[in-house]
Tab-separated table of C-alpha atoms and ligand atoms in Angstrom:
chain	number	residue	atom	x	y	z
A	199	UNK	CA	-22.317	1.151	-14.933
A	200	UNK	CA	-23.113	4.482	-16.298
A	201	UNK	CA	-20.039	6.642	-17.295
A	202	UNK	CA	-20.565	10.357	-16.521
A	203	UNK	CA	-17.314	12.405	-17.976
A	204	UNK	CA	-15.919	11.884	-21.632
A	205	UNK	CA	-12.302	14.044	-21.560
A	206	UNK	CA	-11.096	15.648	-24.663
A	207	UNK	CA	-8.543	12.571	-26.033
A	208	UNK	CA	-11.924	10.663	-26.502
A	209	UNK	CA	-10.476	9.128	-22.633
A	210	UNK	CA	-13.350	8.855	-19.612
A	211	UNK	CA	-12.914	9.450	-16.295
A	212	UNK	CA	-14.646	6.778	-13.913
A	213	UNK	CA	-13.268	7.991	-10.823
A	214	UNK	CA	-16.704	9.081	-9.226
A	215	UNK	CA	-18.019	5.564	-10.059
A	216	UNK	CA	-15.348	3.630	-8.175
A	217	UNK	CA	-15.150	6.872	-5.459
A	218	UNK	CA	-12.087	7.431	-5.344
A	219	UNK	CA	-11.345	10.921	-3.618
A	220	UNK	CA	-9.931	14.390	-4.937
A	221	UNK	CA	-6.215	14.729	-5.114
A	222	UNK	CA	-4.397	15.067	-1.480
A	223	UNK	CA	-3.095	18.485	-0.656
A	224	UNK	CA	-0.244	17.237	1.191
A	225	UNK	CA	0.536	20.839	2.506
A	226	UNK	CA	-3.047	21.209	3.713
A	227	UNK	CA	-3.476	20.744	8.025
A	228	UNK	CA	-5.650	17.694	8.740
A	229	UNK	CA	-7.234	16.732	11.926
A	230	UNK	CA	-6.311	13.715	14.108
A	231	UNK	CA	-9.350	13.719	16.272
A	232	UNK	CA	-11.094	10.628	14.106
A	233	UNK	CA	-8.280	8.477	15.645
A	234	UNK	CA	-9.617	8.499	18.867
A	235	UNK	CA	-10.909	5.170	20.203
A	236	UNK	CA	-10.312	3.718	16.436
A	237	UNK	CA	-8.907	0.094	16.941
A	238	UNK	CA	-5.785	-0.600	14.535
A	239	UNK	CA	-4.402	-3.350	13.484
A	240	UNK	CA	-0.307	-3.070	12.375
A	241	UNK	CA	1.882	-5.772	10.669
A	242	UNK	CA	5.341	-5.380	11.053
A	243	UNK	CA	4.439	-2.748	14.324
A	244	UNK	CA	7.319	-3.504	16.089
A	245	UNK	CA	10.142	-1.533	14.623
A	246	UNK	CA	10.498	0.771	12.083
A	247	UNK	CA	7.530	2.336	10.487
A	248	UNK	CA	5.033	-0.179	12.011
A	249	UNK	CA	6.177	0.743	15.611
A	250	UNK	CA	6.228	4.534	14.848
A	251	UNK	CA	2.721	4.707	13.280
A	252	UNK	CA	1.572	2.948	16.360
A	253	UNK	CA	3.621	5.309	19.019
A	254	UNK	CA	1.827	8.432	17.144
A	255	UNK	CA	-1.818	6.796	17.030
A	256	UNK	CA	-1.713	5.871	20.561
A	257	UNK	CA	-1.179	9.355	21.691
A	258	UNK	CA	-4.565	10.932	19.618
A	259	UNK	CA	-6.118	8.044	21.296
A	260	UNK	CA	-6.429	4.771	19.526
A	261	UNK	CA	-6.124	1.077	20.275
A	262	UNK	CA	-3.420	-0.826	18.418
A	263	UNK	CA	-2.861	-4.556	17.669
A	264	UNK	CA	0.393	-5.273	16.822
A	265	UNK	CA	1.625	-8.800	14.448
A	266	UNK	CA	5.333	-9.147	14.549
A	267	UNK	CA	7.881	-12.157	14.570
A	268	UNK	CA	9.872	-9.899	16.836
A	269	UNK	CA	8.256	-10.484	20.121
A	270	UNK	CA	10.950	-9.159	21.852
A	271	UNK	CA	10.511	-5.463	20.717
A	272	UNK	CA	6.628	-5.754	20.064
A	273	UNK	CA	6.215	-6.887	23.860
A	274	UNK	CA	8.604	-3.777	24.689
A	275	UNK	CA	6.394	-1.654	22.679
A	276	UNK	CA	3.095	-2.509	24.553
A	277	UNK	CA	4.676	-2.157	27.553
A	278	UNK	CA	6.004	1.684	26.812
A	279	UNK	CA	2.317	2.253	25.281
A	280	UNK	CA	0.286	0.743	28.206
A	281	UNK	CA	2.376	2.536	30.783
A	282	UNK	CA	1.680	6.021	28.706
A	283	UNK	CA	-2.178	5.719	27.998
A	284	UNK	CA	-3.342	3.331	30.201
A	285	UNK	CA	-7.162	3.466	29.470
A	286	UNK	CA	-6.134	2.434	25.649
A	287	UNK	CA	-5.598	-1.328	24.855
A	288	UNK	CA	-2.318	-2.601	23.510
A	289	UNK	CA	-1.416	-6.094	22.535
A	290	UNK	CA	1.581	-7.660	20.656
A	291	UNK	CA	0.520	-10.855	19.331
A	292	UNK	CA	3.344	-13.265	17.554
A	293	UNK	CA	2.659	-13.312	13.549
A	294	UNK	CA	4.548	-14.498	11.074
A	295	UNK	CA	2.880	-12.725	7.953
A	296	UNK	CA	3.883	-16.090	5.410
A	297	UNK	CA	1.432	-18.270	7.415
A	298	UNK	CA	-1.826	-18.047	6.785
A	299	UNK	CA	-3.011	-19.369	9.874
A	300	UNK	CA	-1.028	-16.622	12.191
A	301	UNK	CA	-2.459	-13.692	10.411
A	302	UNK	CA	-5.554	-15.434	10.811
A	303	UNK	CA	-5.247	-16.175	14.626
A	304	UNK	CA	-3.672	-11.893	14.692
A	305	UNK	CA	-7.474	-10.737	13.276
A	306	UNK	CA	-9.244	-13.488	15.296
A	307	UNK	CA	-7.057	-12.157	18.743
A	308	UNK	CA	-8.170	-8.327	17.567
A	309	UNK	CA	-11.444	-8.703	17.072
A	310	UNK	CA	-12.434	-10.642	20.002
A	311	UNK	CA	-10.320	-8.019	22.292
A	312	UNK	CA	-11.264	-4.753	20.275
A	313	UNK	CA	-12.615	-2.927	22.389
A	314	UNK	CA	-14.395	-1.582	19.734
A	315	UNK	CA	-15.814	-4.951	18.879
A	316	UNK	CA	-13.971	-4.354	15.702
A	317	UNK	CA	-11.216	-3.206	13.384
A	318	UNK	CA	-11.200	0.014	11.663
A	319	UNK	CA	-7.443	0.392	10.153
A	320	UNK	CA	-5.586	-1.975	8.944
A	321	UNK	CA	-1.694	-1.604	8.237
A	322	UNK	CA	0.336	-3.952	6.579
A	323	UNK	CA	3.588	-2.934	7.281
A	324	UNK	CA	5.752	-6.491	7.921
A	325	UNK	CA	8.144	-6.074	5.128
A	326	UNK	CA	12.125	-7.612	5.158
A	327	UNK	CA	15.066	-6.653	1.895
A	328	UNK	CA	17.530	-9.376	0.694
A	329	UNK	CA	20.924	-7.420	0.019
A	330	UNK	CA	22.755	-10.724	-1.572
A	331	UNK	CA	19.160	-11.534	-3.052
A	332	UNK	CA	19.299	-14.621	-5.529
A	333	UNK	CA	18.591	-13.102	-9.048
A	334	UNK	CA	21.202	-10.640	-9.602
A	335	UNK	CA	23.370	-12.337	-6.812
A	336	UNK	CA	26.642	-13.909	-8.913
A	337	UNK	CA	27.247	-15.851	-5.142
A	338	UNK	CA	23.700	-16.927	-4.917
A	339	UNK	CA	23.369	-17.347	-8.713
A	340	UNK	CA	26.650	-19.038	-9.814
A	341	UNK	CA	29.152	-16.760	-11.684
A	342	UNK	CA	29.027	-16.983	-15.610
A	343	UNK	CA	32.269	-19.429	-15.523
A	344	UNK	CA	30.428	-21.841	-12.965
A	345	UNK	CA	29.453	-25.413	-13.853
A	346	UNK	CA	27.601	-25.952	-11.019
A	347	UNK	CA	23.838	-26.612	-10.602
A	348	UNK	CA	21.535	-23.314	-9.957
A	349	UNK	CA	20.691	-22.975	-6.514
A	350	UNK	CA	16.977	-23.164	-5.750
A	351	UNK	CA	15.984	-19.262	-5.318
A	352	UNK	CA	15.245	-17.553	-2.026
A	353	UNK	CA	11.641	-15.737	-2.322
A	354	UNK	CA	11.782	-14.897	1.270
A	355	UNK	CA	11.222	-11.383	0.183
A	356	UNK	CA	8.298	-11.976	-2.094
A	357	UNK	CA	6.758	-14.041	0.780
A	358	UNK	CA	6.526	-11.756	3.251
A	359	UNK	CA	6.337	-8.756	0.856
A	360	UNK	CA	3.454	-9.585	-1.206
A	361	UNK	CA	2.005	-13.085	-0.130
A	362	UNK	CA	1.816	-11.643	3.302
A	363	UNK	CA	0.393	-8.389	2.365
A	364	UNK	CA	-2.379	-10.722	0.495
A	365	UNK	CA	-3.409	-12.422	3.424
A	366	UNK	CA	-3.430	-8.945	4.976
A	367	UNK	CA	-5.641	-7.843	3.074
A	368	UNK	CA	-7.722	-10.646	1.969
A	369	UNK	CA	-8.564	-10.429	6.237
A	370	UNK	CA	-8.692	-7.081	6.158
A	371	UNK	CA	-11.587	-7.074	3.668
A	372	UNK	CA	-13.294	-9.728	5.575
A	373	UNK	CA	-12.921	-8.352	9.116
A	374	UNK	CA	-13.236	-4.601	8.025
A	375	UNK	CA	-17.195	-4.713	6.960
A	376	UNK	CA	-17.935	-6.294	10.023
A	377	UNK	CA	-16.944	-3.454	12.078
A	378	UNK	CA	-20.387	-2.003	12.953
A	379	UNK	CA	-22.695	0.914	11.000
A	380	UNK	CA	-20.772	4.126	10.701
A	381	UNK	CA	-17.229	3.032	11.375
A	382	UNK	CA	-14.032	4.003	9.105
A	383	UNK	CA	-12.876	0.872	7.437
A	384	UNK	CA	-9.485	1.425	6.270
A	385	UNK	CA	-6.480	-0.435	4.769
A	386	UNK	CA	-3.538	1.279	4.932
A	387	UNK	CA	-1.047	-0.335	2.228
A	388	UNK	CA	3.103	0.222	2.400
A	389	UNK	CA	4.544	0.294	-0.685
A	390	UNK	CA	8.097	2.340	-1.454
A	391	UNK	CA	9.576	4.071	-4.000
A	392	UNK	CA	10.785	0.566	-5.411
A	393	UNK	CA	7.407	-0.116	-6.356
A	394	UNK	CA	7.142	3.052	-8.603
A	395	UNK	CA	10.434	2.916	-10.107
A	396	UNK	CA	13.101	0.150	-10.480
A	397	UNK	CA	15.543	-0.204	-7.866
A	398	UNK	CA	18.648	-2.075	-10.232
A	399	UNK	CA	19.747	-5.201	-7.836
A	400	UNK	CA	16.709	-5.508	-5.532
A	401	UNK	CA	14.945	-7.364	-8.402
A	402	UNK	CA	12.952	-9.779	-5.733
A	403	UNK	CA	12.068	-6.283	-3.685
A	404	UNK	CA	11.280	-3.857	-6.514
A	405	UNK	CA	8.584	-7.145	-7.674
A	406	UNK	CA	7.104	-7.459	-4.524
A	407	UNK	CA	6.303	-3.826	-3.834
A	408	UNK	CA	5.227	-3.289	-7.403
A	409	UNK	CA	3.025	-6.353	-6.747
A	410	UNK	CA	1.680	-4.127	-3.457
A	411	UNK	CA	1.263	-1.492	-6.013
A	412	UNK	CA	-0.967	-3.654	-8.457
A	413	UNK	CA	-2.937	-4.910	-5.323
A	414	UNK	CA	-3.153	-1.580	-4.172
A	415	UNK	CA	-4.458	0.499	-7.823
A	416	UNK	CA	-6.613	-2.488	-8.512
A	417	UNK	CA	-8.574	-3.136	-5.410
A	418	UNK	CA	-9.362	0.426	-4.929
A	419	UNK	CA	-11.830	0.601	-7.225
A	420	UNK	CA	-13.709	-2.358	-6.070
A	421	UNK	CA	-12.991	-1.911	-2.179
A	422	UNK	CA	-16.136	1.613	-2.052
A	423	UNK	CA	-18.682	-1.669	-2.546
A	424	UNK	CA	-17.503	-3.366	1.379
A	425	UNK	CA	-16.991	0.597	2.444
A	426	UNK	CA	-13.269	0.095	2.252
A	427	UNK	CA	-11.162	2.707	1.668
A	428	UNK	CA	-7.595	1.693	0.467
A	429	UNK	CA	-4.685	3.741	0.271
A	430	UNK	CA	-0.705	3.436	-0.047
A	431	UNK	CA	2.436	5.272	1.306
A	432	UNK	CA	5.541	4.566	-0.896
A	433	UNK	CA	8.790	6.123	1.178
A	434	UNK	CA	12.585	6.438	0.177
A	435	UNK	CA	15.399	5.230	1.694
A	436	UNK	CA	14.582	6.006	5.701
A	437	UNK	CA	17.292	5.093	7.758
A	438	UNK	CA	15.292	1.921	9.858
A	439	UNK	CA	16.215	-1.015	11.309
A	440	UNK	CA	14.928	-2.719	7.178
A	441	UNK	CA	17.822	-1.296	5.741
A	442	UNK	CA	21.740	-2.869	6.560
A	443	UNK	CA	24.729	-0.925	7.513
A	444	UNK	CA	26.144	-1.952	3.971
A	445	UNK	CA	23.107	-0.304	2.399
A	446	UNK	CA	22.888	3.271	3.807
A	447	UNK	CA	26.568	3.690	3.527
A	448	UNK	CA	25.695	3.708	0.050
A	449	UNK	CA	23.520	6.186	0.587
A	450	UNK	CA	26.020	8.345	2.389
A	451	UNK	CA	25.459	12.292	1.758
A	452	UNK	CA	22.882	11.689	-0.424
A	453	UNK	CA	19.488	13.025	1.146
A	454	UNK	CA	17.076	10.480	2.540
A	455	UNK	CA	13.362	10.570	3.608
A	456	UNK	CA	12.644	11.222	6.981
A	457	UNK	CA	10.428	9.073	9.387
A	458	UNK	CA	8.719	11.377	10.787
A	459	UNK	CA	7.048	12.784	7.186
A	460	UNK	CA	6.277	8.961	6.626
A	461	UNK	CA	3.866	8.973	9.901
A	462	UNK	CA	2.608	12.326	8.571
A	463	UNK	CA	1.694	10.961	5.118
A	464	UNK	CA	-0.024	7.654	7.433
A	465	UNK	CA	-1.183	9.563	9.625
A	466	UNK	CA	-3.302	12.090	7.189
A	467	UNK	CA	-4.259	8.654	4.933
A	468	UNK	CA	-5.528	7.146	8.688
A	469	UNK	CA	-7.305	10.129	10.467
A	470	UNK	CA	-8.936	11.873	7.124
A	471	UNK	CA	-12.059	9.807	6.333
A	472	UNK	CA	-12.352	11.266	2.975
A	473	UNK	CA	-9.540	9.710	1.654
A	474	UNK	CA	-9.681	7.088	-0.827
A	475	UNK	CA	-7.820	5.440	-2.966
A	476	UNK	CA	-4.785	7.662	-3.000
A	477	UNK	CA	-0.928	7.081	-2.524
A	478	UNK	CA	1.664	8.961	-1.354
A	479	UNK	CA	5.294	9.216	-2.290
A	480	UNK	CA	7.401	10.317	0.847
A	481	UNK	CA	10.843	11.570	-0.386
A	482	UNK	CA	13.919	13.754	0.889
A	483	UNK	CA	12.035	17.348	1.916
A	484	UNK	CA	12.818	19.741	-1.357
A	485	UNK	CA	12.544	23.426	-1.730
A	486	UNK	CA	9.563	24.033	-3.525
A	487	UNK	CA	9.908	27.671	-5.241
A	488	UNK	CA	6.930	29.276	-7.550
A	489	UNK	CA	8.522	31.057	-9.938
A	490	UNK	CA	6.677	34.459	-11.282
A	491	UNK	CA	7.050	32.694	-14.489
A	492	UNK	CA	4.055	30.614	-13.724
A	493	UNK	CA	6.818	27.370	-13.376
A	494	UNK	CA	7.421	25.662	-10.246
A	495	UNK	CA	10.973	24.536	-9.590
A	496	UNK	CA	12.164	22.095	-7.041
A	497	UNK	CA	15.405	22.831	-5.216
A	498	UNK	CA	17.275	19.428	-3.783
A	499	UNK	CA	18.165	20.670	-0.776
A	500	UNK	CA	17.571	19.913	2.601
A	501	UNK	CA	16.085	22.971	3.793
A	502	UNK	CA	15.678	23.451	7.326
A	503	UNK	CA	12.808	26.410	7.044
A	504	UNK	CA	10.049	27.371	3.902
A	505	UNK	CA	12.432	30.257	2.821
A	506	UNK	CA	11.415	33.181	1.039
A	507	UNK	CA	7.891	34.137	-0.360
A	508	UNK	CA	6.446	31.920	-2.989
A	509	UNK	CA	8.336	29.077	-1.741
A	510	UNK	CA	6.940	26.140	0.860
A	511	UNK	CA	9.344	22.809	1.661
A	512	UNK	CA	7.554	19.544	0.824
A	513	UNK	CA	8.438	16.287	1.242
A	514	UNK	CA	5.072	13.894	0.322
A	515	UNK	CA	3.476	13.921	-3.112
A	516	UNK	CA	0.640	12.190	-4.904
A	517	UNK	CA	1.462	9.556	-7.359
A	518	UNK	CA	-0.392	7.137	-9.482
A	519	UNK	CA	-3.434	9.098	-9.218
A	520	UNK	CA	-4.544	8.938	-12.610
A	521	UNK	CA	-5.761	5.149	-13.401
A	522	UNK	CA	-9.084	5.974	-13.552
A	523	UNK	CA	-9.352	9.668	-14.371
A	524	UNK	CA	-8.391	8.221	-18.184
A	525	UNK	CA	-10.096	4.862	-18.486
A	526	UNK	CA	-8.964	4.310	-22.083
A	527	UNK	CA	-11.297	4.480	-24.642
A	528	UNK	CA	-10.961	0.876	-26.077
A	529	UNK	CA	-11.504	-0.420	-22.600
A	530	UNK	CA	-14.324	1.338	-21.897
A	531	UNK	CA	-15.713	0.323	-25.337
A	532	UNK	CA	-14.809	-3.549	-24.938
A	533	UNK	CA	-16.586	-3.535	-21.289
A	534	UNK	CA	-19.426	-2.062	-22.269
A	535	UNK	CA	-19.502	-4.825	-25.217
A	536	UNK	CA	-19.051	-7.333	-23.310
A	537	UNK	CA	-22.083	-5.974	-20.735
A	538	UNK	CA	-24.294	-6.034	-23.688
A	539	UNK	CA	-23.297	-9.438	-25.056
A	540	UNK	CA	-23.693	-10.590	-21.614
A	541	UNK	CA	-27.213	-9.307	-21.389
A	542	UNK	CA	-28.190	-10.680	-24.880
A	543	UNK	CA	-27.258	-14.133	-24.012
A	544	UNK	CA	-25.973	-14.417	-20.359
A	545	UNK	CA	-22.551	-14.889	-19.325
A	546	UNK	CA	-23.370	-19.068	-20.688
A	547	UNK	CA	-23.477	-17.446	-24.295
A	548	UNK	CA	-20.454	-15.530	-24.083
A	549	UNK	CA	-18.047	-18.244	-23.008
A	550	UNK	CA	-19.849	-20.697	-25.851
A	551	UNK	CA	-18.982	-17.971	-28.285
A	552	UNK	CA	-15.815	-17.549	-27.138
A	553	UNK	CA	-15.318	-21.495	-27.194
A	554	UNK	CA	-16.389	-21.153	-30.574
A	555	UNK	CA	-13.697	-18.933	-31.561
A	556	UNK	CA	-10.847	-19.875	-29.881
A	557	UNK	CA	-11.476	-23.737	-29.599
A	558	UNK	CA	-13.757	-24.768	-32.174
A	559	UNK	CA	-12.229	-21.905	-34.840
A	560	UNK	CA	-8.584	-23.366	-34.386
A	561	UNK	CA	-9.853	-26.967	-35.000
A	562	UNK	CA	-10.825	-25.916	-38.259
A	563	UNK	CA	-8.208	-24.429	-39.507
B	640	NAD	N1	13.071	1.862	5.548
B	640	NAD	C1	12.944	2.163	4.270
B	640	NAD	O1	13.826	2.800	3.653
B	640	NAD	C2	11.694	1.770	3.540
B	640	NAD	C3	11.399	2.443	2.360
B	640	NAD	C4	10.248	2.095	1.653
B	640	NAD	C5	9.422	1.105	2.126
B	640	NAD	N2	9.747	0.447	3.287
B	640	NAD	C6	8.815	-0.596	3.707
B	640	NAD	O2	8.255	-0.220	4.942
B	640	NAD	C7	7.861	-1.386	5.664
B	640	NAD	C8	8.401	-1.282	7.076
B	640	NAD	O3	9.814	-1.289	7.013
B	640	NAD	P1	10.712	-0.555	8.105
B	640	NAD	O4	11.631	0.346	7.381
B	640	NAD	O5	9.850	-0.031	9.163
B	640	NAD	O6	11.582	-1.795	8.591
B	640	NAD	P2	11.741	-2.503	10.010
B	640	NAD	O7	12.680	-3.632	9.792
B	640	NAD	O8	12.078	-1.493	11.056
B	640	NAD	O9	10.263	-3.049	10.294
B	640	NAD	C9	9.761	-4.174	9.641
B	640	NAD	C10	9.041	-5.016	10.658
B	640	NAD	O10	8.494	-6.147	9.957
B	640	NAD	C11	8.698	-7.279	10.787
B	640	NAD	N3	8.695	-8.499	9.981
B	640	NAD	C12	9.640	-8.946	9.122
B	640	NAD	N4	9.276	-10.140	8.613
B	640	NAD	C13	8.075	-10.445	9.160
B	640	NAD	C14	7.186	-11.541	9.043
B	640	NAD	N5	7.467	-12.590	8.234
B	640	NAD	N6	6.038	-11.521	9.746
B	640	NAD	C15	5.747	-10.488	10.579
B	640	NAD	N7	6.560	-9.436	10.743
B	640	NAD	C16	7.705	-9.410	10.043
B	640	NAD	C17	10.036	-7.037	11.454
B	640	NAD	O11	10.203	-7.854	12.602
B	640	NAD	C18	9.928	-5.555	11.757
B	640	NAD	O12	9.355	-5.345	13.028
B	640	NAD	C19	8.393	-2.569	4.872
B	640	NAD	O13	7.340	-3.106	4.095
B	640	NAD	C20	9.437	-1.949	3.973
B	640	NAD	O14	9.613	-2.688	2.791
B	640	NAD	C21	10.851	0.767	4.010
């Protein structure tokens, strides 16, 4: 690997060797036109989200495969989309994102009726929150004065959160480079703002979508070898069927993301082929105001129109974009050590030497 761009701090910047692309200008038009005839593939597509992404694709012109334990609504949802664009294909297929085999059987079922003969965007959207969830949960957890046993934890959220996502993807990357010459291959990853920042009492649902955040920054720089492009949208609170009555009380009169600037931040990830390896925070829209000072100031407001000059109203912003724009210096220096080490005496050599140290070494002592 040959590193092109040392930055001032002694830092370098790999992002042109693991291609990821130039910072989003969220504010920017894009063009939807590459979503025509695309076949997509949506966990979690019945509801929320999942069911809104694929409402908005289907009218540019795409085919959509939805997995959902809610067969109910995902049948409902084919129905609605077949009777609207009739010369696209629709199908709701029952998928339980824990089980390996039924995301395997939802890929299997999309390929072989793509009309495409493949898949060219994959969504993992299947996600579920735990309000009473068992580590912070004094009822689930005993309360300090208890005597009682521990109750065995529910991971139901981690299950479907981040094991299923895994499968998602782990399918995703097999099914994607098998697409054809010249198709998009794209996995579209659904984060949230719990897996930026912690979200005190959804312990079990701030891991799992930090989990889909180190899945996420970590397999986009390896993804550009299969001609995958990854990226990641990482909403607030949008009032969906995912969130209880109990939990967006709490949230009453404070602003919330919308849904409709969560499709837009899919949408542009989906339709722009030049996007890689990018995610996007979706938040309450803010006042964005320039000041002549050279500063820019954000207003917390829910503003219904851009306002005055030098001010625009924004709602999706870039976020971990940096990981490899500042590959530290001491990792850069220890890979390239271990590359030469490995070419002096094979990878054999380095794990004797290693055995050596650690194993050997300690004996002696
Ligand atoms: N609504 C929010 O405030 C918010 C914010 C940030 C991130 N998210 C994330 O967005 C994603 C979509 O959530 P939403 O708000 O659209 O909720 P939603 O409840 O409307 O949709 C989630 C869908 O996932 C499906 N699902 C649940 N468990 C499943 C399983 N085991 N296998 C297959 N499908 C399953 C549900 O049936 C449902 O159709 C989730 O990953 C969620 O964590 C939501």
């Amino acid at each position: 690997m040959v590193f092109t761009t040392d930055q001032d701090d002694g830092s370098w910047s790999i992002v042109s060797q693991v291609r990821q692309s130039s910072p989003v200008d969220t504010t920017a038009p894009y063009s939807t036109t590459s979503l025509s005839g695309k076949t997509i593939l949506i966990t979690g597509g019945a509801s929320g989200f999942g069911a809104a992404f694929a409402r908005h694709w289907a009218s540019f012109g795409s085919h959509i495969f939805i997995g959902d334990v809610n067969d109910s609504l995902g049948l409902a949802l084919v129905a609605e989309l077949r009777t609207a664009y009739p010369t696209q294909t629709f199908h709701h297929h029952h998928c339980d994102v824990t089980s390996w085999t039924d995301q395997l059987s939802l890929f299997k079922f999309a390929v072989a009726n793509s009309p495409t003969g493949g898949i060219e965007g994959v969504v993992a959207a299947a996600g579920v929150v735990d309000m009473d969830n068992s580590f912070d949960s004094p009822r689930r957890n005993g309360s300090k004065t208890e005597n009682s046993e521990p109750e065995e934890p529910r991971l139901k959220v981690l299950e479907v959160n981040l094991t299923g996502v895994a499968y998602t993807v782990h399918l995703a990357m097999f099914y994607l480079p098998r697409n054809g010459t010249g198709r998009d291959r794209h996995i579209l990853l659904v984060s949230s703002i719990a897996g930026i920042a912690p979200l005190p009492g959804q312990t079990e649902y701030t891991a799992s979508k930090h989990g889909v955040m180190g899945l996420f920054r970590a397999l986009r720089g390896t993804s550009w070898t299969r001609g995958v492009r990854v990226n990641c949208v990482n909403p607030y609170f949008v009032d969906t069927p995912l969130l209880p009555a109990s939990g967006i009380a709490l949230l009453a009169g404070a602003p919330k993301a919308e849904l409709g600037d969560v499709v837009d931040a899919g949408t542009r990830l989906m339709a722009d082929e030049g996007i890689r390896g990018r995610a996007l925070v979706v938040g309450p829209k803010m006042r964005v105001v320039e000041g002549e000072d050279g500063v820019t100031r954000l207003v917390a407001e829910a503003p219904t129109s851009p306002g005055g000059e030098g001010e625009r109203v924004q709602a999706v912003w870039e976020v971990y974009a940096e990981d490899f724009e500042r590959v530290e210096s001491f990792v850069w220096r220890y890979i390239g050590m271990m590359n030469v080490m490995k070419s002096l005496a094979g990878w054999v050599g380095v794990v004797r030497d290693l055995w050596g140290i650690y194993v050997l070494g300690k004996k002696a002592r």
